[in-house]
Tab-separated table of C-alpha atoms in Angstrom:
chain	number	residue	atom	x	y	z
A	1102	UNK	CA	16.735	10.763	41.430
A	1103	UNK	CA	18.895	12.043	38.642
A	1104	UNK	CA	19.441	8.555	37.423
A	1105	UNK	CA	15.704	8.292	37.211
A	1106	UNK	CA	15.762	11.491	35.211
A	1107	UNK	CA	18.278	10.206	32.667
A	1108	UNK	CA	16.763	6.976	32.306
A	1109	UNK	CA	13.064	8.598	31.554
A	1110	UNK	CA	15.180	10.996	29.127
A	1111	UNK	CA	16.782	7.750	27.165
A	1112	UNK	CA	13.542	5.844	27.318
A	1113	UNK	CA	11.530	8.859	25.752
A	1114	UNK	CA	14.499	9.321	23.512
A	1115	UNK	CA	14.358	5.930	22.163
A	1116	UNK	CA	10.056	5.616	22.179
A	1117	UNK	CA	10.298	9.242	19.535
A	1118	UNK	CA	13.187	7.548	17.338
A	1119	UNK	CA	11.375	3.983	16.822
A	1120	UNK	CA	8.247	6.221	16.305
A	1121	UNK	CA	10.096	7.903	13.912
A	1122	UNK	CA	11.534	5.109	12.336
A	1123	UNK	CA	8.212	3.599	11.751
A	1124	UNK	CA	6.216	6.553	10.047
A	1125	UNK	CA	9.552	7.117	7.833
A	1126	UNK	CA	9.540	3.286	6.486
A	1127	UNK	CA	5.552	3.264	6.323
A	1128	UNK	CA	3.904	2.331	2.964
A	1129	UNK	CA	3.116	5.500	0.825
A	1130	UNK	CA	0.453	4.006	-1.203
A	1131	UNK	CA	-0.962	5.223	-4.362
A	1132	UNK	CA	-4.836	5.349	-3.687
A	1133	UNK	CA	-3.623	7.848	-0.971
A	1134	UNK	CA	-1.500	10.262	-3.049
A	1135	UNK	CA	-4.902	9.970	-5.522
A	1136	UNK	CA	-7.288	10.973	-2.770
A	1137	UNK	CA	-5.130	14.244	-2.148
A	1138	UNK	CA	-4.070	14.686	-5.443
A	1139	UNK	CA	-4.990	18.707	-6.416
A	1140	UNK	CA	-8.511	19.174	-8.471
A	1141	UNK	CA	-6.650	21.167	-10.929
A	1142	UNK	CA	-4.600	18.113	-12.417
A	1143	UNK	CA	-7.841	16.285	-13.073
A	1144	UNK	CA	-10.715	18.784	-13.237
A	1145	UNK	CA	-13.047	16.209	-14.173
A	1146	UNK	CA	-12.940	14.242	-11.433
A	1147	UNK	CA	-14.002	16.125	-7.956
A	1148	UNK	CA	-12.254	14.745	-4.443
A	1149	UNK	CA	-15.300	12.914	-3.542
A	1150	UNK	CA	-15.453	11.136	-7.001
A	1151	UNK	CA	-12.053	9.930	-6.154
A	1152	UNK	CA	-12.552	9.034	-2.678
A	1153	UNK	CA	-15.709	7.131	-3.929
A	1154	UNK	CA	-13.494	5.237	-6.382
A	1155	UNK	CA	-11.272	4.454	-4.195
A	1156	UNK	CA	-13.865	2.644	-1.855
A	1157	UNK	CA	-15.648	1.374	-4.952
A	1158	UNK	CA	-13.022	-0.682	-5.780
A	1159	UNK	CA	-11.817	-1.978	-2.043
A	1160	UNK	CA	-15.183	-3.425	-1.810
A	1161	UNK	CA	-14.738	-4.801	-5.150
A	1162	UNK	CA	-18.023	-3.117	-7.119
A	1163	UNK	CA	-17.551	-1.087	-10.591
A	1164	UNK	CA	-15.701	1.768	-9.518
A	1165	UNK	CA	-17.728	3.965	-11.736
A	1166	UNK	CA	-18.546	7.886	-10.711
A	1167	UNK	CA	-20.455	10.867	-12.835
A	1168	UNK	CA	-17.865	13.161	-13.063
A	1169	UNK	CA	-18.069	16.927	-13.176
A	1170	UNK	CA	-18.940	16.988	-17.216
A	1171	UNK	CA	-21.924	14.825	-16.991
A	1172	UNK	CA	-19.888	11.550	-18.147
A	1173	UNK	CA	-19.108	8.560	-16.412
A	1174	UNK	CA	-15.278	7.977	-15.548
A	1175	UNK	CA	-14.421	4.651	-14.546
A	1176	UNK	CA	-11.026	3.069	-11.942
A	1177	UNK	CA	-10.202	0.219	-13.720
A	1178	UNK	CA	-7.090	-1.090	-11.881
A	1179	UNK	CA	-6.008	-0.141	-7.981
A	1180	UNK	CA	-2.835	-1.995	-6.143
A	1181	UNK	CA	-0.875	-0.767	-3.978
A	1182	UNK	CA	1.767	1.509	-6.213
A	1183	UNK	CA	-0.108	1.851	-9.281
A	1184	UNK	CA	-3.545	3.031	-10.754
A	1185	UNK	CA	-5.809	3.480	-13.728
A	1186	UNK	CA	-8.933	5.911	-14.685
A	1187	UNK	CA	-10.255	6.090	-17.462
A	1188	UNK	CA	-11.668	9.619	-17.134
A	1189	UNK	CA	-13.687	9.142	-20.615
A	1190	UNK	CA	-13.945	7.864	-23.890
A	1191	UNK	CA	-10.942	9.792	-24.612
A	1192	UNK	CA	-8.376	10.036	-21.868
A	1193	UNK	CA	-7.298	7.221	-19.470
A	1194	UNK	CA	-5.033	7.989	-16.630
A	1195	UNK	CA	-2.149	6.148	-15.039
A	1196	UNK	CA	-0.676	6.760	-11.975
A	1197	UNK	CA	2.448	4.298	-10.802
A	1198	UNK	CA	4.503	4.985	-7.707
A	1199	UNK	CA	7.839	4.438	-8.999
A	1200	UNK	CA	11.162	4.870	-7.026
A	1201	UNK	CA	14.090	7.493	-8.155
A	1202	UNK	CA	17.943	6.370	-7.496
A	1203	UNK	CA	18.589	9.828	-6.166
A	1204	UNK	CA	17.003	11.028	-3.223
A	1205	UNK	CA	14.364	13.832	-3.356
A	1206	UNK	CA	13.512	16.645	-1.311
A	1207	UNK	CA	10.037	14.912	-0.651
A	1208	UNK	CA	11.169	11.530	0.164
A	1209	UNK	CA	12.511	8.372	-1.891
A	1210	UNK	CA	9.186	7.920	-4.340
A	1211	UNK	CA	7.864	10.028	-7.498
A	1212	UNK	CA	4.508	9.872	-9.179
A	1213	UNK	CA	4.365	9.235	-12.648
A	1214	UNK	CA	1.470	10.179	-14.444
A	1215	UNK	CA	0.582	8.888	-18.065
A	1216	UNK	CA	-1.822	10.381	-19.710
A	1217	UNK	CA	-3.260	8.400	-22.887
A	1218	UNK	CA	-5.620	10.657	-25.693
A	1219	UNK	CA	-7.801	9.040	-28.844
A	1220	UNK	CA	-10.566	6.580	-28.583
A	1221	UNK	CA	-9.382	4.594	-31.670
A	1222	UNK	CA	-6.651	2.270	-30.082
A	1223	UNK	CA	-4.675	2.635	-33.285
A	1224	UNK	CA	-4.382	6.186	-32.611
A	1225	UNK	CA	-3.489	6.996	-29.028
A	1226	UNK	CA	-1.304	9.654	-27.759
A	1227	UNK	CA	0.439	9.245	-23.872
A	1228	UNK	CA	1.479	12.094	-22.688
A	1229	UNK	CA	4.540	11.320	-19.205
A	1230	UNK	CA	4.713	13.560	-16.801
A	1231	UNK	CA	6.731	13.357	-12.499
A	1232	UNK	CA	5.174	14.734	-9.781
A	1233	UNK	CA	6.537	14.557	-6.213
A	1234	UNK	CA	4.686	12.855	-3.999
A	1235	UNK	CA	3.372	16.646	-2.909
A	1236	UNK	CA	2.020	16.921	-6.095
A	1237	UNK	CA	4.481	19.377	-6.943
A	1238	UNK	CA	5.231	19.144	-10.864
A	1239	UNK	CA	9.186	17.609	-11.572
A	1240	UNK	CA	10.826	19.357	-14.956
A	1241	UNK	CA	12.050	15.896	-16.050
A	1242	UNK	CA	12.111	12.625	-15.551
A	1243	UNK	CA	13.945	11.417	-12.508
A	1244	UNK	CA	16.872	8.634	-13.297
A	1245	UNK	CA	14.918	5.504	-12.265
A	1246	UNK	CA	15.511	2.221	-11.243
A	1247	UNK	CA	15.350	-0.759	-13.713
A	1248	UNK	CA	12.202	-1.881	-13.025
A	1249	UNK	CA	10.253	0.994	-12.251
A	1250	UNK	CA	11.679	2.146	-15.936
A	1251	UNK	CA	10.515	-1.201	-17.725
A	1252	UNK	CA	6.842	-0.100	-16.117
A	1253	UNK	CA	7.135	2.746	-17.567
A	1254	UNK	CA	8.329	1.240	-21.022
A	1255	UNK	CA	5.713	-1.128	-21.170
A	1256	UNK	CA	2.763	1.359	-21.228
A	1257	UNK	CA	4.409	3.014	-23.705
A	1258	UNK	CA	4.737	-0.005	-25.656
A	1259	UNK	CA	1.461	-0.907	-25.280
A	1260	UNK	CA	0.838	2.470	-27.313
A	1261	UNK	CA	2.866	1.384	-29.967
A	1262	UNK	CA	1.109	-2.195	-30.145
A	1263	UNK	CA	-2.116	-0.615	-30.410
A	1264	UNK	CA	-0.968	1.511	-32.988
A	1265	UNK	CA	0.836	-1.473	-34.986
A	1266	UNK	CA	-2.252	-3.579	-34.466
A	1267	UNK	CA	-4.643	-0.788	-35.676
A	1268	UNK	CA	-2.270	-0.152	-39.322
A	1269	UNK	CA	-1.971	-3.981	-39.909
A	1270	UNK	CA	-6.454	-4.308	-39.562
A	1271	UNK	CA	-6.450	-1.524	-41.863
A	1272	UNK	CA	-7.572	-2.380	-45.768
């Protein structure tokens, strides 16, 4: 009877530490962290315009909404770890799930959001900002790895080639 007992104990032991296991190593994705991410970050866009975005594009229509101003905002790239809105003439969003080398207090990924002003593409503006995957607002970047760092990099090069591209049109 009390081997029974200790046997059930181990087994239940083991079942809540794979269980464990599993929901620690599952896939944080970033249409997920978009559906809860807090109306007053993007005021434009209400919960249910991102939730219909988000289904918009998984069954591959235009993932176009009218947002809260009377404008049309538009997701124009979903994958797993990265995202892009662009919220109006005049602002796109970018959301990429990128992986710090130190350990957080929420976990082992960071959301970094660029946000890119102007509607000439000679003259945009990206603004970089962290959040943790709680939404909660970082105070600086977060020491990343290569790669997620290069991601970064090329968005903001992508500014600068706009930019470039727009002087050398110009009469």
């Amino acid at each position: 009877m009390l081997l029974d007992k200790m046997i059930h104990k181990t087994l239940l032991t083991v079942i809540l530490f794979c269980g464990m296991t599993v929901m620690c190593h599952a896939q944080i994705k970033i249409s997920d962290l978009f559906r809860e991410m807090p109306d007053s970050l993007l005021p434009v866009l209400s919960e249910n315009n991102r939730l219909d975005m988000i289904d918009f594009m998984a069954s591959g229509m235009k993932a176009e909404v009218s947002n809260r101003l009377g404008g049309k905002s538009e997701m124009t790239m979903l994958t797993d770890d990265s995202l892009r809105v662009k919220v109006s003439d005049a602002l796109t969003i970018t959301l990429l799930l990128v992986t710090p080398l130190d350990s957080i207090e929420s976990g082992n990924k960071v959301i970094c959001c660029i946000r890119t002003y102007g509607t000439d593409e000679s003259m945009l503006q990206s603004v970089t900002s962290f959040y943790t995957i709680q939404w909660n607002q970082m105070n600086q970047m977060p020491p990343l790895n290569d790669e997620d760092t290069q991601r970064i990099q090329a968005l903001d090069m992508q500014t600068i080639l706009n930019w470039g591209r727009g002087i050398l049109k110009k009469d």
